[in-house]
Amino acid sequence: MKSKTVLLFLLLLCIAFVSVEKNTFKYPKYFPKPVYQFENNQINDLKIELGRTLFYDPILSLDNTISCASCHNPYNAFAHVDHNLSHGINDKIGNRNAPVLFNLAWHKTFMWDGAINHLDVQALAPISHPDEMGESISNVLLKLNRNQIYKQLFYQAYGDSLINTERTLKSISQFLLSLISSNSKYDSMLLGKIQFNTQEQNGYRLFKLHCNSCHKEPLFSTFEFKNNGLTIDTSLNDYGRYRVSLMPNDSLKFKVPSLRNIEFSYPYMHDGRFKTLAQVMNHYNSIDLNNKKISTELKRNLNLSSNEKVDIIAFLRTLTDKKFLFDSKHTYPKNK
Amino acid sequence: MNVLFRFISFISIFIISYSFAKPLAGVKVVLIRPHQADSINIDGFKCYLSNIVISDSNKKKDLNPSNYHLLDFTSSDTATLYLSPFANANLLEFNLGLDSIINTSGALGGQLDPSNGMYWTWQSGYINFKIEGKSPHSPARNHEFQFHAGGYAYPYNSLHSINLELRPNKSFHLEIDLALFFKMISLRDLNHVMSPGPNSMKISKALASCFKLIEDEK
């Protein structure tokens, strides 16, 4: 009995040691604590690399034509640039705009309506969606198991070549978690390395006044569901969060998106209805105050002058993280 | 360091599993199909049972080691549920479905592997049970019916706990009486449930009342 306790203690000690050695999830001190529970999926460079290979590989789709990157382009902060609605296999058009992918460890839910409750099961949605990758996870596993390169990559990452759902999904999560954007001009300003010019400074002031309640610093989102006053597109009839919660109160609420890299992730909103930030500013400046469903934070007239709108946009441009956008660590893997 | 770690973990896993290992007793679970005269054909039935607890009159409980069971009646009308035998047990409790912790834990393996086809990919969550088939009573296309029940979040939590009394030291088996289920659910009015919500709750409640404990004659 005693020896068992000692062994158990030693075991725990070893686990603690190993996790310290391997845990390389780094983020700025001024970011809040991540929501993602790393104890069940310890960050490890080999797993990140495996996830990256999977992310860029069309093997995840039915006809081997569409990869995650087909809709999530690294040079646009992983959004689907130029498409208001995403495109999948056989040129099928989805019903929503592909969002940016970074700082995902802080999201409480995923998708515009929060339909996905955990990052590890996120990939199942596009893989199985008939208009996206049109595949099934069991068939993906068959394909991966027949592939010598993956056998090798799983072996390197997990110590044996077993390829199963859990490992596949968790590896994709590892890659997604490694996408951290925290090197914008705004970040340098926070760290006291540079100063904003007057225009950016004024934009920042107005932003804190009108936008920060939902697009909360430093991640630029509370990741909650809000109605920002967009009228419904009757060709899509997308009621957002309501579809998931079935609560009438949630009708037309969408997850607040982060505004980091916003300059590069056009078109904007869940259906990509706006092409430019100027159009977004005009929307916020002309909100219909008779609309009862709109979230309280926006139930007032912003009365922004055209200079003020330009200033806010100048501030939004300080959220562009060039280092992130062109980081060779997460673009198309070299070994392929 | 690494070698040492592997060696120690091997030993301790061995010791832990040895001290917890108990021979399990298989309990037969039998699917009772609707009567022929009802013309309801079941093509598939699968369900999750979880958190199985057996207790005696002193409320002493025994939690089973592997507590998630996917029962699949696709190719046979009987399945086996493995329980740890417990002397003087007088109550068997379990859930029909999986709880919210499991539903929000991300990617899991084994019986909980999403590739078992019991997971909603477009809206995270397990399908607690599936009943599929055909009947002339169903006005849907090809007279099909398809019940996929689940949902773990308030107010549409469709998990049901089931308590069945046992007589100590009597052997028993379980029945899932689908004939009874189709007495409660009218296929004319309800033939497709594919997501969490009020209908999922309704059919879950109905199925939960179809579990019966039958003592084996001896």
mmCIF file of N, CA, C and O in Angstrom, chain A residues 3-4 7-8 10-11 13-15 17-18 21 40 111 113 115-118 120-122 124-125 128-129 137-138 141 159 164-166 169-170 243-247, chain B residues 1-2 4-6 8-13 15-16 19-20 103-110 113-115 119-125 152 154-156 196-198:
data_model
loop_
_atom_site.group_PDB
_atom_site.id
_atom_site.type_symbol
_atom_site.label_atom_id
_atom_site.label_comp_id
_atom_site.label_asym_id
_atom_site.label_seq_id
_atom_site.Cartn_x
_atom_site.Cartn_y
_atom_site.Cartn_z
ATOM 1 N N SER A 3 4.049 1.489 -0.779
ATOM 2 C CA SER A 3 4.859 1.612 -1.994
ATOM 3 C C SER A 3 4.017 2.178 -3.137
ATOM 4 O O SER A 3 4.497 2.909 -3.982
ATOM 5 N N LYS A 4 2.740 1.835 -3.119
ATOM 6 C CA LYS A 4 1.843 2.336 -4.168
ATOM 7 C C LYS A 4 1.732 3.861 -4.074
ATOM 8 O O LYS A 4 1.784 4.571 -5.078
ATOM 9 N N LEU A 7 4.845 5.452 -5.345
ATOM 10 C CA LEU A 7 4.903 5.398 -6.812
ATOM 11 C C LEU A 7 3.958 6.423 -7.432
ATOM 12 O O LEU A 7 4.298 7.103 -8.390
ATOM 13 N N LEU A 8 2.781 6.526 -6.836
ATOM 14 C CA LEU A 8 1.800 7.465 -7.348
ATOM 15 C C LEU A 8 2.359 8.885 -7.269
ATOM 16 O O LEU A 8 2.246 9.680 -8.193
ATOM 17 N N LEU A 10 5.526 9.746 -7.202
ATOM 18 C CA LEU A 10 6.587 9.888 -8.207
ATOM 19 C C LEU A 10 5.982 10.126 -9.592
ATOM 20 O O LEU A 10 6.447 10.951 -10.362
ATOM 21 N N LEU A 11 4.915 9.394 -9.860
ATOM 22 C CA LEU A 11 4.254 9.522 -11.153
ATOM 23 C C LEU A 11 3.763 10.961 -11.352
ATOM 24 O O LEU A 11 4.012 11.586 -12.379
ATOM 25 N N LEU A 13 4.792 13.597 -9.903
ATOM 26 C CA LEU A 13 5.947 14.466 -10.002
ATOM 27 C C LEU A 13 6.452 14.499 -11.452
ATOM 28 O O LEU A 13 6.738 15.540 -12.019
ATOM 29 N N CYS A 14 6.541 13.306 -12.030
ATOM 30 C CA CYS A 14 7.030 13.208 -13.410
ATOM 31 C C CYS A 14 6.098 13.951 -14.358
ATOM 32 O O CYS A 14 6.542 14.675 -15.240
ATOM 33 N N ILE A 15 4.779 13.745 -14.145
ATOM 34 C CA ILE A 15 3.824 14.412 -15.022
ATOM 35 C C ILE A 15 4.029 15.925 -14.934
ATOM 36 O O ILE A 15 4.077 16.622 -15.939
ATOM 37 N N PHE A 17 6.660 17.552 -14.147
ATOM 38 C CA PHE A 17 7.919 17.898 -14.796
ATOM 39 C C PHE A 17 7.755 18.001 -16.307
ATOM 40 O O PHE A 17 8.102 18.987 -16.927
ATOM 41 N N VAL A 18 7.195 16.912 -16.845
ATOM 42 C CA VAL A 18 7.061 16.838 -18.288
ATOM 43 C C VAL A 18 6.201 17.985 -18.806
ATOM 44 O O VAL A 18 6.498 18.604 -19.809
ATOM 45 N N GLU A 21 8.059 21.152 -19.009
ATOM 46 C CA GLU A 21 8.988 21.109 -20.132
ATOM 47 C C GLU A 21 8.296 21.416 -21.457
ATOM 48 O O GLU A 21 8.824 22.112 -22.301
ATOM 49 N N ASN A 40 -5.753 19.013 -20.837
ATOM 50 C CA ASN A 40 -6.197 17.854 -21.614
ATOM 51 C C ASN A 40 -5.582 17.795 -23.005
ATOM 52 O O ASN A 40 -5.882 16.904 -23.788
ATOM 53 N N MET A 111 -18.060 29.607 -33.885
ATOM 54 C CA MET A 111 -19.038 29.939 -34.920
ATOM 55 C C MET A 111 -19.752 31.241 -34.551
ATOM 56 O O MET A 111 -19.757 31.657 -33.401
ATOM 57 N N ASP A 113 -22.725 31.786 -34.218
ATOM 58 C CA ASP A 113 -23.833 31.597 -33.277
ATOM 59 C C ASP A 113 -23.438 30.762 -32.062
ATOM 60 O O ASP A 113 -24.286 30.379 -31.267
ATOM 61 N N ALA A 115 -22.521 27.692 -31.977
ATOM 62 C CA ALA A 115 -23.058 26.329 -32.048
ATOM 63 C C ALA A 115 -22.043 25.281 -31.607
ATOM 64 O O ALA A 115 -22.420 24.181 -31.217
ATOM 65 N N ILE A 116 -20.768 25.623 -31.679
ATOM 66 C CA ILE A 116 -19.734 24.664 -31.289
ATOM 67 C C ILE A 116 -19.222 25.044 -29.902
ATOM 68 O O ILE A 116 -18.863 26.194 -29.662
ATOM 69 N N ASN A 117 -19.193 24.065 -28.990
ATOM 70 C CA ASN A 117 -18.914 24.407 -27.595
ATOM 71 C C ASN A 117 -17.474 24.178 -27.158
ATOM 72 O O ASN A 117 -17.119 24.446 -26.021
ATOM 73 N N HIS A 118 -16.628 23.660 -28.057
ATOM 74 C CA HIS A 118 -15.249 23.348 -27.657
ATOM 75 C C HIS A 118 -14.388 23.343 -28.922
ATOM 76 O O HIS A 118 -14.795 22.788 -29.937
ATOM 77 N N ASP A 120 -11.900 21.612 -29.693
ATOM 78 C CA ASP A 120 -11.523 20.279 -30.172
ATOM 79 C C ASP A 120 -12.561 19.639 -31.092
ATOM 80 O O ASP A 120 -12.231 18.713 -31.836
ATOM 81 N N VAL A 121 -13.804 20.051 -31.013
ATOM 82 C CA VAL A 121 -14.807 19.440 -31.889
ATOM 83 C C VAL A 121 -15.175 20.358 -33.064
ATOM 84 O O VAL A 121 -15.990 20.003 -33.906
ATOM 85 N N GLN A 122 -14.544 21.528 -33.110
ATOM 86 C CA GLN A 122 -14.810 22.496 -34.169
ATOM 87 C C GLN A 122 -14.630 21.893 -35.568
ATOM 88 O O GLN A 122 -15.495 22.026 -36.433
ATOM 89 N N LEU A 124 -14.954 19.070 -36.769
ATOM 90 C CA LEU A 124 -15.982 18.127 -37.222
ATOM 91 C C LEU A 124 -17.037 18.830 -38.058
ATOM 92 O O LEU A 124 -17.617 18.235 -38.969
ATOM 93 N N ALA A 125 -17.294 20.103 -37.747
ATOM 94 C CA ALA A 125 -18.372 20.823 -38.436
ATOM 95 C C ALA A 125 -18.064 21.020 -39.921
ATOM 96 O O ALA A 125 -18.837 20.556 -40.766
ATOM 97 N N SER A 128 -17.844 17.611 -41.903
ATOM 98 C CA SER A 128 -19.094 16.898 -42.185
ATOM 99 C C SER A 128 -20.121 17.727 -42.945
ATOM 100 O O SER A 128 -21.116 17.180 -43.401
ATOM 101 N N HIS A 129 -19.906 19.038 -43.054
ATOM 102 C CA HIS A 129 -20.927 19.874 -43.691
ATOM 103 C C HIS A 129 -20.976 19.590 -45.198
ATOM 104 O O HIS A 129 -19.974 19.702 -45.888
ATOM 105 N N ILE A 137 -15.909 11.962 -40.542
ATOM 106 C CA ILE A 137 -14.674 11.793 -39.789
ATOM 107 C C ILE A 137 -14.176 10.340 -39.886
ATOM 108 O O ILE A 137 -12.969 10.096 -39.978
ATOM 109 N N SER A 138 -15.095 9.365 -39.948
ATOM 110 C CA SER A 138 -14.616 7.975 -40.028
ATOM 111 C C SER A 138 -13.875 7.742 -41.343
ATOM 112 O O SER A 138 -12.872 7.028 -41.384
ATOM 113 N N LEU A 141 -10.430 9.253 -41.179
ATOM 114 C CA LEU A 141 -9.522 8.377 -40.434
ATOM 115 C C LEU A 141 -9.007 7.246 -41.322
ATOM 116 O O LEU A 141 -7.834 6.895 -41.281
ATOM 117 N N GLY A 159 4.103 9.236 -30.135
ATOM 118 C CA GLY A 159 4.871 8.092 -29.647
ATOM 119 C C GLY A 159 4.434 6.762 -30.224
ATOM 120 O O GLY A 159 5.081 5.748 -30.024
ATOM 121 N N ASN A 164 -6.483 8.281 -34.538
ATOM 122 C CA ASN A 164 -7.905 8.192 -34.185
ATOM 123 C C ASN A 164 -8.523 9.592 -34.160
ATOM 124 O O ASN A 164 -7.838 10.591 -34.386
ATOM 125 N N THR A 165 -9.822 9.632 -33.897
ATOM 126 C CA THR A 165 -10.541 10.916 -33.925
ATOM 127 C C THR A 165 -9.931 11.903 -32.938
ATOM 128 O O THR A 165 -9.665 13.059 -33.288
ATOM 129 N N GLU A 166 -9.732 11.430 -31.708
ATOM 130 C CA GLU A 166 -9.285 12.334 -30.655
ATOM 131 C C GLU A 166 -7.950 12.977 -31.009
ATOM 132 O O GLU A 166 -7.783 14.196 -30.908
ATOM 133 N N LEU A 169 -8.309 15.467 -34.034
ATOM 134 C CA LEU A 169 -8.965 16.725 -33.674
ATOM 135 C C LEU A 169 -8.086 17.565 -32.754
ATOM 136 O O LEU A 169 -7.981 18.775 -32.907
ATOM 137 N N LYS A 170 -7.454 16.903 -31.790
ATOM 138 C CA LYS A 170 -6.625 17.670 -30.848
ATOM 139 C C LYS A 170 -5.401 18.258 -31.535
ATOM 140 O O LYS A 170 -4.915 19.317 -31.136
ATOM 141 N N ARG A 243 -30.913 30.065 -33.300
ATOM 142 C CA ARG A 243 -30.969 28.722 -33.858
ATOM 143 C C ARG A 243 -30.423 27.693 -32.864
ATOM 144 O O ARG A 243 -30.834 26.541 -32.832
ATOM 145 N N VAL A 244 -29.463 28.131 -32.042
ATOM 146 C CA VAL A 244 -28.837 27.215 -31.098
ATOM 147 C C VAL A 244 -29.609 27.165 -29.781
ATOM 148 O O VAL A 244 -29.896 26.097 -29.257
ATOM 149 N N SER A 245 -29.972 28.349 -29.267
ATOM 150 C CA SER A 245 -30.552 28.378 -27.916
ATOM 151 C C SER A 245 -32.076 28.239 -27.938
ATOM 152 O O SER A 245 -32.673 27.891 -26.931
ATOM 153 N N LEU A 246 -32.684 28.531 -29.083
ATOM 154 C CA LEU A 246 -34.142 28.545 -29.239
ATOM 155 C C LEU A 246 -34.815 29.537 -28.282
ATOM 156 O O LEU A 246 -35.995 29.418 -27.985
ATOM 157 N N MET A 247 -34.052 30.496 -27.771
ATOM 158 C CA MET A 247 -34.613 31.515 -26.890
ATOM 159 C C MET A 247 -34.938 32.752 -27.724
ATOM 160 O O MET A 247 -34.030 33.315 -28.352
ATOM 161 N N MET B 1 15.686 10.616 -17.971
ATOM 162 C CA MET B 1 14.467 11.188 -17.400
ATOM 163 C C MET B 1 13.225 10.569 -18.044
ATOM 164 O O MET B 1 12.329 10.061 -17.384
ATOM 165 N N ASN B 2 13.238 10.568 -19.368
ATOM 166 C CA ASN B 2 12.086 10.072 -20.092
ATOM 167 C C ASN B 2 11.856 8.576 -19.856
ATOM 168 O O ASN B 2 10.735 8.124 -19.652
ATOM 169 N N LEU B 4 12.880 6.838 -17.322
ATOM 170 C CA LEU B 4 12.456 6.673 -15.931
ATOM 171 C C LEU B 4 10.958 6.943 -15.815
ATOM 172 O O LEU B 4 10.215 6.178 -15.214
ATOM 173 N N PHE B 5 10.542 8.028 -16.438
ATOM 174 C CA PHE B 5 9.138 8.419 -16.390
ATOM 175 C C PHE B 5 8.243 7.303 -16.950
ATOM 176 O O PHE B 5 7.266 6.897 -16.354
ATOM 177 N N ARG B 6 8.620 6.782 -18.105
ATOM 178 C CA ARG B 6 7.821 5.721 -18.730
ATOM 179 C C ARG B 6 7.745 4.497 -17.837
ATOM 180 O O ARG B 6 6.693 3.889 -17.675
ATOM 181 N N ILE B 8 8.151 4.273 -14.539
ATOM 182 C CA ILE B 8 7.347 4.498 -13.340
ATOM 183 C C ILE B 8 5.869 4.550 -13.687
ATOM 184 O O ILE B 8 5.038 3.945 -13.017
ATOM 185 N N SER B 9 5.537 5.219 -14.781
ATOM 186 C CA SER B 9 4.118 5.317 -15.097
ATOM 187 C C SER B 9 3.567 3.936 -15.466
ATOM 188 O O SER B 9 2.445 3.614 -15.117
ATOM 189 N N PHE B 10 4.388 3.132 -16.099
ATOM 190 C CA PHE B 10 3.942 1.787 -16.441
ATOM 191 C C PHE B 10 3.599 1.017 -15.164
ATOM 192 O O PHE B 10 2.528 0.456 -15.018
ATOM 193 N N ILE B 11 4.531 1.064 -14.189
ATOM 194 C CA ILE B 11 4.339 0.347 -12.935
ATOM 195 C C ILE B 11 3.101 0.866 -12.211
ATOM 196 O O ILE B 11 2.259 0.094 -11.777
ATOM 197 N N SER B 12 2.984 2.183 -12.122
ATOM 198 C CA SER B 12 1.858 2.668 -11.319
ATOM 199 C C SER B 12 0.534 2.431 -12.002
ATOM 200 O O SER B 12 -0.450 2.129 -11.336
ATOM 201 N N ILE B 13 0.504 2.526 -13.326
ATOM 202 C CA ILE B 13 -0.749 2.213 -14.010
ATOM 203 C C ILE B 13 -1.117 0.755 -13.751
ATOM 204 O O ILE B 13 -2.256 0.421 -13.476
ATOM 205 N N ILE B 15 -0.321 -1.053 -11.114
ATOM 206 C CA ILE B 15 -0.797 -1.214 -9.738
ATOM 207 C C ILE B 15 -2.215 -0.672 -9.593
ATOM 208 O O ILE B 15 -3.094 -1.321 -9.042
ATOM 209 N N ILE B 16 -2.442 0.525 -10.139
ATOM 210 C CA ILE B 16 -3.766 1.126 -10.010
ATOM 211 C C ILE B 16 -4.827 0.242 -10.656
ATOM 212 O O ILE B 16 -5.822 -0.092 -10.047
ATOM 213 N N SER B 19 -5.587 -2.909 -8.566
ATOM 214 C CA SER B 19 -6.377 -2.796 -7.342
ATOM 215 C C SER B 19 -7.823 -2.410 -7.628
ATOM 216 O O SER B 19 -8.702 -2.654 -6.821
ATOM 217 N N PHE B 20 -8.086 -1.802 -8.788
ATOM 218 C CA PHE B 20 -9.467 -1.435 -9.087
ATOM 219 C C PHE B 20 -10.210 -2.517 -9.877
ATOM 220 O O PHE B 20 -11.425 -2.514 -9.936
ATOM 221 N N ASN B 103 -20.665 16.389 -22.500
ATOM 222 C CA ASN B 103 -21.041 17.108 -23.717
ATOM 223 C C ASN B 103 -20.183 18.335 -24.004
ATOM 224 O O ASN B 103 -20.195 18.847 -25.115
ATOM 225 N N THR B 104 -19.468 18.820 -22.989
ATOM 226 C CA THR B 104 -18.676 20.027 -23.209
ATOM 227 C C THR B 104 -17.184 19.763 -23.024
ATOM 228 O O THR B 104 -16.409 20.680 -22.829
ATOM 229 N N SER B 105 -16.793 18.485 -23.098
ATOM 230 C CA SER B 105 -15.386 18.147 -22.847
ATOM 231 C C SER B 105 -14.530 18.021 -24.101
ATOM 232 O O SER B 105 -13.405 17.558 -24.019
ATOM 233 N N GLY B 106 -15.054 18.393 -25.261
ATOM 234 C CA GLY B 106 -14.227 18.323 -26.460
ATOM 235 C C GLY B 106 -14.145 16.920 -27.025
ATOM 236 O O GLY B 106 -15.096 16.159 -26.923
ATOM 237 N N ALA B 107 -12.994 16.595 -27.631
ATOM 238 C CA ALA B 107 -12.861 15.319 -28.335
ATOM 239 C C ALA B 107 -12.541 14.200 -27.360
ATOM 240 O O ALA B 107 -11.546 14.257 -26.660
ATOM 241 N N LEU B 108 -13.385 13.185 -27.320
ATOM 242 C CA LEU B 108 -13.171 12.045 -26.434
ATOM 243 C C LEU B 108 -13.081 10.776 -27.265
ATOM 244 O O LEU B 108 -13.449 10.751 -28.429
ATOM 245 N N GLY B 109 -12.574 9.719 -26.639
ATOM 246 C CA GLY B 109 -12.367 8.481 -27.391
ATOM 247 C C GLY B 109 -13.294 7.360 -26.944
ATOM 248 O O GLY B 109 -14.244 7.573 -26.205
ATOM 249 N N GLY B 110 -13.002 6.158 -27.408
ATOM 250 C CA GLY B 110 -13.734 4.948 -27.014
ATOM 251 C C GLY B 110 -15.204 5.031 -27.369
ATOM 252 O O GLY B 110 -15.582 5.409 -28.463
ATOM 253 N N ASP B 113 -16.326 8.353 -28.797
ATOM 254 C CA ASP B 113 -15.702 8.844 -30.026
ATOM 255 C C ASP B 113 -16.781 9.392 -30.973
ATOM 256 O O ASP B 113 -17.739 8.684 -31.297
ATOM 257 N N PRO B 114 -16.634 10.654 -31.412
ATOM 258 C CA PRO B 114 -17.657 11.212 -32.318
ATOM 259 C C PRO B 114 -17.827 10.413 -33.610
ATOM 260 O O PRO B 114 -18.848 10.529 -34.273
ATOM 261 N N SER B 115 -16.845 9.587 -33.954
ATOM 262 C CA SER B 115 -17.005 8.804 -35.188
ATOM 263 C C SER B 115 -17.964 7.632 -35.003
ATOM 264 O O SER B 115 -18.259 6.918 -35.950
ATOM 265 N N TYR B 119 -22.971 11.828 -32.571
ATOM 266 C CA TYR B 119 -22.546 13.187 -32.235
ATOM 267 C C TYR B 119 -23.054 14.146 -33.295
ATOM 268 O O TYR B 119 -22.971 13.858 -34.490
ATOM 269 N N TRP B 120 -23.605 15.268 -32.852
ATOM 270 C CA TRP B 120 -24.038 16.290 -33.811
ATOM 271 C C TRP B 120 -22.846 17.169 -34.157
ATOM 272 O O TRP B 120 -22.312 17.872 -33.286
ATOM 273 N N THR B 121 -22.441 17.173 -35.402
ATOM 274 C CA THR B 121 -21.227 17.903 -35.765
ATOM 275 C C THR B 121 -21.483 19.389 -35.955
ATOM 276 O O THR B 121 -20.597 20.197 -35.747
ATOM 277 N N TRP B 122 -22.686 19.789 -36.339
ATOM 278 C CA TRP B 122 -22.981 21.191 -36.653
ATOM 279 C C TRP B 122 -23.411 21.967 -35.418
ATOM 280 O O TRP B 122 -23.507 23.193 -35.449
ATOM 281 N N GLN B 123 -23.701 21.258 -34.345
ATOM 282 C CA GLN B 123 -24.042 21.919 -33.079
ATOM 283 C C GLN B 123 -23.597 20.981 -31.985
ATOM 284 O O GLN B 123 -24.262 19.978 -31.730
ATOM 285 N N SER B 124 -22.453 21.289 -31.360
ATOM 286 C CA SER B 124 -21.815 20.329 -30.466
ATOM 287 C C SER B 124 -22.777 19.655 -29.501
ATOM 288 O O SER B 124 -23.579 20.329 -28.851
ATOM 289 N N GLY B 125 -22.648 18.347 -29.409
ATOM 290 C CA GLY B 125 -23.443 17.623 -28.430
ATOM 291 C C GLY B 125 -23.671 16.197 -28.875
ATOM 292 O O GLY B 125 -23.708 15.904 -30.081
ATOM 293 N N TYR B 152 -28.117 19.136 -23.905
ATOM 294 C CA TYR B 152 -27.633 19.115 -22.522
ATOM 295 C C TYR B 152 -27.801 20.467 -21.843
ATOM 296 O O TYR B 152 -27.562 20.617 -20.657
ATOM 297 N N TYR B 154 -29.657 24.006 -20.547
ATOM 298 C CA TYR B 154 -30.916 24.562 -20.080
ATOM 299 C C TYR B 154 -31.533 25.422 -21.181
ATOM 300 O O TYR B 154 -30.797 26.157 -21.817
ATOM 301 N N PRO B 155 -32.811 25.437 -21.410
ATOM 302 C CA PRO B 155 -33.854 24.638 -20.762
ATOM 303 C C PRO B 155 -34.176 23.354 -21.522
ATOM 304 O O PRO B 155 -35.202 22.753 -21.273
ATOM 305 N N TYR B 156 -33.322 22.958 -22.429
ATOM 306 C CA TYR B 156 -33.639 21.781 -23.254
ATOM 307 C C TYR B 156 -32.748 20.584 -22.944
ATOM 308 O O TYR B 156 -32.308 19.878 -23.831
ATOM 309 N N PRO B 196 -31.685 19.319 -30.501
ATOM 310 C CA PRO B 196 -32.194 19.570 -29.148
ATOM 311 C C PRO B 196 -33.387 20.513 -29.189
ATOM 312 O O PRO B 196 -33.514 21.308 -30.108
ATOM 313 N N GLY B 197 -34.254 20.423 -28.203
ATOM 314 C CA GLY B 197 -35.436 21.289 -28.151
ATOM 315 C C GLY B 197 -36.585 20.543 -27.489
ATOM 316 O O GLY B 197 -36.400 19.432 -26.988
ATOM 317 N N PRO B 198 -37.774 21.146 -27.519
ATOM 318 C CA PRO B 198 -38.922 20.543 -26.835
ATOM 319 C C PRO B 198 -39.239 19.117 -27.300
ATOM 320 O O PRO B 198 -39.553 18.261 -26.479
#
